Amino acid sequence: MPEMLEVEAYRLAAEPVVGRTISTVSAPDQWYVKGGSTPSQLVEMLPGKRVIAVRRVGKLMLVDTDGPVIGLRYGMTGRILVDGGGPIDRLEYSSDRNDPAWDRFALSFEGGGSLVLRDPRRLGGIELDPDEDRLGPDAGVVGLAAFRKVLSGSSLALKARLLDQNKIAGLGNLLVDDMLYRAAVAPDRPVNTLAADEVARLHKAMRRTLAILGRRGGSHTGDLQPVRMRGGHCPKDGTELRRGDVGGRTTYWCPLHQT
DNA sequence: CCGGATGTTCACCT
DNA sequence: GAGGTGAACATCCG
């Protein structure tokens, strides 16, 4: 997905629909509607409801209404279109084509305008009243003390724990690799071997990574991104990067300075 | 043609 | 329960 930086861009783009009233709903894909709801329930329940706010926790976007909360997940290739336009035209690993056949969910509003979720690979989803409590604290706001709790009581690999949305919400594959690169910590370190100063370094690196990549324009603008390939070299010291599977995801890191 | 890509969930192991 | 693995979803790119 879009990781949290992209979802935040989507959230911002959706702000203009706050205050509008939903007129019609399109949910053509049953598989895309999660959490035990059915497309027909959405189509019945949402028209007439007014949008109160658009929020985000981690990678989950939440549209508050005076009825149910609408939860939007973007998977890896989901984009938002608001009143016909989108904040991100080109998405890494998605399609440059722009086929309305990939519209998995759409709201139309009284007086005009729309909010559309366009998702080629269909990895995202819609859920009414999603359980927000299952998510860990948002990576953008979590403080050092809470972050220490995230990284405690487990022998799991560091990267696997950082990707666990129930422990800390918002980080994806690219953001984690870049923050670990900056923090100079190896992704396969068991969480319970991290020293207190390393955890502090990770927290600082996470915040810097989010700020810098946010400014640059997204999760794909990390320092590791240009060399994220077989045979890539560390921008810091020129060492050939290691490539491996950590936490079930392809991972690149520098074997020299990330320890 | 094949493998792999910003993700999540579920089944099935140990 | 914790943790690992592989499959599933569908499309594009090298």
XYZ file of C-alpha atoms (C1' of nucleotides) in Angstrom:
287
model
C 0.000 0.000 0.000
C 0.684 2.821 0.109
C 2.345 2.991 3.488
C 1.293 5.586 6.041
C 2.831 8.514 4.123
C 0.722 7.777 1.054
C -2.382 7.114 3.104
C -1.880 10.464 4.819
C -1.729 12.092 1.379
C -4.969 10.325 0.526
C -6.544 11.476 3.766
C -5.594 15.051 3.051
C -7.014 14.767 -0.445
C -10.286 13.477 1.009
C -10.752 16.368 3.448
C -12.963 18.310 1.034
C -15.724 15.715 1.406
C -16.143 16.545 5.091
C -19.576 18.061 5.540
C -21.031 16.458 2.440
C -23.950 14.044 2.461
C -23.675 10.697 0.701
C -26.206 10.229 -2.091
C -25.300 6.924 -3.710
C -22.866 4.101 -3.064
C -21.188 1.737 -5.468
C -19.710 -1.483 -4.095
C -19.574 -3.805 -7.083
C -17.107 -6.245 -5.604
C -18.350 -8.472 -2.828
C -14.871 -9.767 -2.122
C -13.692 -6.208 -1.480
C -16.147 -5.655 1.361
C -14.656 -7.038 4.572
C -15.706 -7.604 8.125
C -18.897 -9.518 7.563
C -20.712 -6.697 5.783
C -22.178 -7.131 2.334
C -22.193 -4.677 -0.565
C -25.973 -4.378 -0.315
C -25.691 -3.364 3.325
C -23.351 -0.538 2.371
C -25.655 0.558 -0.408
C -28.615 0.623 1.979
C -26.927 2.064 5.020
C -24.763 4.906 3.759
C -26.939 7.150 1.578
C -28.199 10.120 3.579
C -25.273 9.952 5.990
C -23.130 13.007 6.428
C -19.335 12.908 6.533
C -18.062 14.286 9.837
C -14.315 13.765 9.533
C -11.616 11.883 7.681
C -8.995 10.303 9.908
C -6.070 7.933 9.603
C -4.501 5.373 11.919
C -1.450 3.708 10.423
C -2.424 2.613 6.937
C -6.125 2.586 7.726
C -8.187 5.546 6.544
C -11.399 6.267 8.399
C -14.344 8.226 7.109
C -16.512 9.190 10.060
C -20.166 9.740 9.300
C -23.189 10.424 11.468
C -23.827 6.739 10.895
C -21.119 4.091 10.622
C -17.391 4.649 10.275
C -16.145 3.632 6.835
C -12.704 2.013 6.928
C -10.629 2.069 3.740
C -7.561 -0.095 3.173
C -5.509 0.443 0.048
C -3.539 -2.768 -0.229
C -0.461 -2.302 -2.379
C -1.987 -0.640 -5.400
C -4.999 1.290 -4.145
C -5.454 4.965 -4.945
C -8.049 7.497 -4.025
C -9.841 9.783 -6.428
C -11.685 12.749 -5.002
C -14.016 14.615 -7.321
C -12.295 12.857 -10.197
C -8.704 13.667 -9.298
C -6.042 11.955 -7.236
C -3.104 13.211 -5.151
C -0.744 10.517 -6.437
C -0.828 9.820 -10.162
C 1.821 7.221 -10.288
C 2.195 4.526 -7.703
C 5.223 2.271 -7.401
C 4.344 -1.316 -8.294
C 0.949 -0.298 -9.568
C -0.339 0.435 -13.004
C 0.180 3.586 -15.001
C -3.054 2.834 -16.743
C -6.082 4.193 -15.098
C -8.987 1.904 -15.715
C -12.361 2.649 -14.123
C -12.895 -1.104 -14.115
C -10.652 -1.096 -11.055
C -13.023 1.093 -9.063
C -13.845 -1.158 -6.126
C -15.834 1.338 -4.069
C -17.340 4.754 -4.682
C -19.367 7.354 -2.832
C -21.321 10.043 -4.634
C -22.422 13.128 -2.782
C -25.503 15.303 -2.849
C -24.663 18.379 -4.850
C -21.966 16.546 -6.772
C -18.513 15.133 -6.265
C -17.291 11.677 -5.434
C -14.797 9.605 -3.531
C -13.481 6.559 -5.394
C -11.130 3.781 -4.353
C -9.351 2.478 -7.464
C -7.327 -0.652 -6.849
C -5.985 -2.761 -9.750
C -4.734 -5.665 -7.696
C -7.698 -5.747 -5.367
C -5.572 -6.102 -2.265
C -7.328 -3.369 -0.337
C -10.798 -3.404 1.150
C -13.719 -1.618 2.733
C -14.946 -2.311 6.234
C -17.718 -0.727 8.250
C -16.780 0.167 11.812
C -13.346 -1.462 11.667
C -11.809 -2.403 14.986
C -9.356 0.431 15.515
C -8.304 -0.910 18.895
C -6.546 -3.819 17.285
C -4.011 -1.471 15.738
C -0.915 -0.418 17.608
C -0.090 3.254 18.093
C 0.502 5.220 14.894
C 4.199 5.315 14.022
C 3.994 9.060 13.423
C 2.975 9.928 16.959
C 4.258 7.136 19.192
C 6.575 8.366 21.947
C 9.793 6.750 23.054
C 8.306 5.053 26.110
C 5.525 3.401 24.115
C 8.012 2.529 21.390
C 10.102 0.663 23.956
C 7.067 -1.436 24.769
C 6.631 -2.242 21.089
C 10.156 -3.617 21.077
C 10.002 -5.753 24.180
C 9.008 -9.197 25.277
C 9.761 -11.019 22.068
C 12.531 -12.836 20.288
C 10.989 -11.927 16.937
C 13.165 -10.289 14.310
C 13.133 -6.506 14.652
C 11.712 -5.933 11.190
C 8.944 -8.482 11.686
C 7.854 -6.661 14.823
C 7.933 -3.227 13.165
C 5.729 -4.534 10.346
C 3.154 -5.927 12.786
C 0.322 -3.428 12.509
C -1.149 -4.648 15.785
C 2.014 -3.545 17.580
C 2.799 -0.335 15.708
C 0.687 0.959 12.853
C 1.742 2.525 9.588
C 5.171 1.164 8.688
C 5.592 -0.915 5.535
C 8.424 -2.689 3.817
C 10.161 0.351 2.353
C 9.863 2.611 5.384
C 11.224 -0.067 7.691
C 14.253 -0.808 5.512
C 15.051 2.889 5.294
C 14.686 3.583 9.006
C 16.856 0.587 9.905
C 19.468 1.767 7.441
C 19.475 5.162 9.120
C 19.501 3.696 12.617
C 22.376 1.357 11.676
C 20.594 -1.687 13.089
C 20.238 -4.999 11.248
C 16.670 -6.110 10.439
C 17.127 -9.657 11.694
C 18.188 -8.670 15.202
C 15.945 -10.410 17.732
C 13.972 -7.731 19.506
C 15.097 -8.882 22.955
C 18.756 -8.308 22.103
C 18.344 -4.577 21.482
C 20.120 -2.299 23.933
C 18.331 0.746 25.338
C 20.419 3.163 23.271
C 19.667 1.190 20.107
C 15.947 1.477 20.729
C 16.341 5.213 21.219
C 18.268 5.391 17.956
C 15.550 3.428 16.169
C 12.874 5.760 17.493
C 14.765 8.807 16.337
C 15.493 7.237 12.941
C 11.825 6.344 12.520
C 10.746 9.925 13.159
C 13.406 11.351 10.859
C 12.577 8.865 8.130
C 8.892 9.761 8.249
C 9.648 13.475 8.205
C 12.206 13.368 5.407
C 10.438 10.912 3.138
C 7.184 12.709 3.778
C 8.797 15.911 2.570
C 10.316 14.175 -0.447
C 6.983 12.755 -1.448
C 6.563 9.223 -0.216
C 7.792 5.857 0.970
C 9.603 5.222 -2.279
C 11.937 8.236 -1.835
C 14.200 6.607 0.748
C 17.997 6.616 0.609
C 17.956 2.877 -0.030
C 15.418 3.014 -2.830
C 17.813 3.756 -5.729
C 20.039 0.834 -4.742
C 17.232 -1.503 -3.741
C 18.150 -4.283 -6.145
C 20.373 -7.285 -6.391
C 23.932 -6.042 -6.488
C 23.082 -2.679 -4.972
C 25.631 -0.897 -2.821
C 25.328 0.982 0.451
C 25.212 4.750 -0.228
C 27.073 5.314 3.021
C 30.066 3.014 2.703
C 29.833 1.306 -0.684
C 29.447 -2.195 0.714
C 27.363 -4.574 -1.361
C 23.934 -4.800 0.192
C 22.588 -8.005 1.628
C 19.269 -9.243 0.351
C 17.188 -11.594 2.385
C 13.763 -12.508 3.625
C 12.941 -10.998 6.999
C 9.444 -11.021 8.404
C 8.242 -12.545 5.173
C 9.316 -9.573 3.067
C 12.256 -8.931 0.793
C 14.780 -6.941 2.779
C 17.916 -5.039 1.872
C 20.493 -3.887 4.358
C 24.169 -3.011 4.680
C 26.089 -5.813 6.402
C 28.871 -3.429 7.353
C 27.217 -0.551 9.144
C 23.886 -2.145 10.117
C 24.573 -4.408 13.041
C 7.917 -17.180 -19.606
C 9.005 -16.312 -14.824
C 9.660 -13.797 -10.645
C 8.658 -10.278 -7.838
C 6.488 -5.810 -6.356
C 4.661 0.174 -0.625
C -0.202 -5.553 2.060
C -3.289 -8.385 4.853
C -5.481 -12.522 6.137
C -6.025 -17.252 6.721
C -4.863 -22.063 6.933
C -1.616 -25.164 8.486
C 2.563 -26.391 10.564
C 6.152 -26.832 14.671
C -0.021 -18.990 22.401
C 4.091 -17.742 19.636
C 6.241 -17.941 15.418
C 7.134 -19.576 10.580
C 5.536 -20.618 5.817
C 2.837 -20.469 1.840
C -1.312 -19.280 -0.565
C -4.606 -16.063 -2.092
C -5.981 -11.659 -4.426
C -4.548 -9.232 -9.957
C -1.609 -6.445 -12.734
C 2.574 -4.671 -14.502
C 7.527 -4.667 -15.336
C 12.139 -6.333 -16.328
